[in-house]
Amino acid sequence: MANGAGLRVGVVGCGYWGSKHVRVLHSLDSVDRVAVVDPNPERALQLSRNYPAMDSYTTLPEALPNLDAVIIATPPSTHRPLALTAIEAGVHVLVEKPLATTSADARTMLDAAQAKGVVLMVGHTFEYHSAVWKLREMVQSRELGELYYLDTARLNLGLYQNDCNVLFDLAPHDISILNYVLGAKPVSVKCWSSRHAHRQLEDVGYLRLRYDNPDVIANVHVSWLDPCKVRRVTIVGSEKMVIFNDLATEERIKVHDKGVSERPDSGLDLTQPPMSYRYGDVVAPFLLVNEPLKLEDEHFLDCAISGMHPLTDGENGLAVVEVLEAAQRSAEQGRPVRLDEIAGGSVRPSAVRELL
């Protein structure tokens, strides 16, 4: 900390997410000074028009002597080397999703942070979203009854990335949400993915995640090649069903008191439908109004100051990377892949293209 006044925080990468972090950091009392690190000076110049007191650097090693913590918001293939450089300098690190492009790289980052005694946190922003907190509460309290299945869709026309496919770009959000809501990690993954508009990177993907406890299947659909923008999580239980629509301006969560059950006489009277349907109220529960990114950054800095363990720590990030790696292997080999098969190694170039 600089003169005990607050943390000196750097943001590596001034793109879409990096600029959002810069805005949030300027609103936090625990921040004394904000710096941006980007090889393109034009990006830093644009941000400096709104934040003239901000420091600017073109390389991370140049900035590190003047920083206590960094937020890495660069392409996924750069996460490991940048994070290790910061960790080696004794600087706390928050890495945007995914934590790394392989589970082996993620473990290396965890080990390095532990050895240096610094915070390593991953930017799983939805775990700081009040709607996702509500989903977890309903699942954990069994308000929905027995879970039948979960389904997520994250679709849009673009934005295509330069160094990773749609699985590594969009699926981390939904995998993180599912693991958090269920309080568990999947035991196996089946994945289908395909390339259409892009010659090297898959732009459409379907994942099926099997969980043991609770015993449930979750389906994840991600696409850069869809005419409609969709950000939806659906959870279907024996008692109720719930939909989280992140694009809704109001009533982002709707709980449907609906259900279906087999009629006791279904096999006897063929003139009657075999199932009985129940239709009840649709309720939109109250949600706290919060900005997940602000809560995430504030929590990261609180952990850096106090030594508190992050909610979305490196292990949390590793769990998601393992699912992504299993999904990529499944898509390549055309079979379900158990998570206990993933013990490091790298994914093929069609999943991640190295930019360094």
mmCIF file of N, CA and C in Angstrom, residues 10 17 23 71 84-85 91 93 101 116 135 137 174 208-209 235 244 278 287 297 308 318:
data_model
loop_
_atom_site.group_PDB
_atom_site.id
_atom_site.type_symbol
_atom_site.label_atom_id
_atom_site.label_comp_id
_atom_site.label_asym_id
_atom_site.label_seq_id
_atom_site.Cartn_x
_atom_site.Cartn_y
_atom_site.Cartn_z
ATOM 1 N N GLY A 10 -3.404 -2.041 -10.788
ATOM 2 C CA GLY A 10 -3.235 -1.947 -12.227
ATOM 3 C C GLY A 10 -4.235 -2.814 -12.958
ATOM 4 N N TRP A 17 -13.634 -5.394 -21.099
ATOM 5 C CA TRP A 17 -13.710 -5.655 -19.662
ATOM 6 C C TRP A 17 -12.714 -4.816 -18.883
ATOM 7 N N ARG A 23 -13.236 1.805 -14.547
ATOM 8 C CA ARG A 23 -14.335 2.633 -14.027
ATOM 9 C C ARG A 23 -14.673 2.263 -12.593
ATOM 10 N N ILE A 71 -5.387 -6.527 -12.066
ATOM 11 C CA ILE A 71 -6.515 -7.229 -12.670
ATOM 12 C C ILE A 71 -6.142 -7.497 -14.113
ATOM 13 N N LEU A 84 1.770 -15.116 -13.701
ATOM 14 C CA LEU A 84 2.997 -15.590 -13.055
ATOM 15 C C LEU A 84 4.006 -14.459 -12.885
ATOM 16 N N THR A 85 4.050 -13.542 -13.845
ATOM 17 C CA THR A 85 4.952 -12.393 -13.715
ATOM 18 C C THR A 85 4.559 -11.533 -12.524
ATOM 19 N N VAL A 91 2.704 -9.488 -6.151
ATOM 20 C CA VAL A 91 1.524 -8.649 -6.373
ATOM 21 C C VAL A 91 0.283 -9.541 -6.421
ATOM 22 N N VAL A 93 -3.365 -10.897 -7.559
ATOM 23 C CA VAL A 93 -3.825 -11.025 -8.949
ATOM 24 C C VAL A 93 -5.281 -11.465 -9.016
ATOM 25 N N THR A 101 -5.919 -21.532 -19.876
ATOM 26 C CA THR A 101 -6.424 -22.304 -21.009
ATOM 27 C C THR A 101 -6.223 -23.804 -20.838
ATOM 28 N N LYS A 116 4.099 -17.669 -2.925
ATOM 29 C CA LYS A 116 4.416 -16.255 -2.702
ATOM 30 C C LYS A 116 3.524 -15.623 -1.636
ATOM 31 N N LEU A 135 -30.949 -18.078 -7.064
ATOM 32 C CA LEU A 135 -31.029 -19.421 -7.634
ATOM 33 C C LEU A 135 -30.404 -20.441 -6.687
ATOM 34 N N GLU A 137 -30.002 -20.202 -3.460
ATOM 35 C CA GLU A 137 -30.851 -20.320 -2.266
ATOM 36 C C GLU A 137 -32.028 -21.249 -2.521
ATOM 37 N N ASP A 174 -21.429 -19.886 -17.573
ATOM 38 C CA ASP A 174 -22.493 -20.809 -17.193
ATOM 39 C C ASP A 174 -21.984 -21.969 -16.349
ATOM 40 N N ARG A 208 -23.027 -31.091 -22.146
ATOM 41 C CA ARG A 208 -23.895 -31.779 -21.179
ATOM 42 C C ARG A 208 -23.035 -32.161 -19.979
ATOM 43 N N LEU A 209 -23.359 -31.585 -18.833
ATOM 44 C CA LEU A 209 -22.605 -31.801 -17.604
ATOM 45 C C LEU A 209 -23.396 -32.717 -16.681
ATOM 46 N N ILE A 235 -34.052 -23.713 -14.503
ATOM 47 C CA ILE A 235 -33.935 -24.837 -13.574
ATOM 48 C C ILE A 235 -35.324 -25.422 -13.379
ATOM 49 N N PHE A 244 -34.011 -17.493 -15.040
ATOM 50 C CA PHE A 244 -33.223 -16.279 -14.836
ATOM 51 C C PHE A 244 -32.875 -15.732 -16.208
ATOM 52 N N ARG A 278 -50.076 -29.259 -13.430
ATOM 53 C CA ARG A 278 -50.453 -28.275 -12.416
ATOM 54 C C ARG A 278 -49.959 -26.903 -12.849
ATOM 55 N N LEU A 287 -35.035 -8.957 -5.529
ATOM 56 C CA LEU A 287 -33.597 -9.143 -5.660
ATOM 57 C C LEU A 287 -32.889 -7.866 -5.223
ATOM 58 N N ASP A 297 -14.660 -6.746 -7.608
ATOM 59 C CA ASP A 297 -13.421 -5.987 -7.449
ATOM 60 C C ASP A 297 -13.220 -5.561 -5.995
ATOM 61 N N MET A 308 -7.953 -12.222 3.688
ATOM 62 C CA MET A 308 -9.133 -13.075 3.617
ATOM 63 C C MET A 308 -9.090 -13.941 2.352
ATOM 64 N N LEU A 318 -9.861 -23.113 -11.347
ATOM 65 C CA LEU A 318 -9.373 -24.405 -11.841
ATOM 66 C C LEU A 318 -10.530 -25.339 -12.148
#
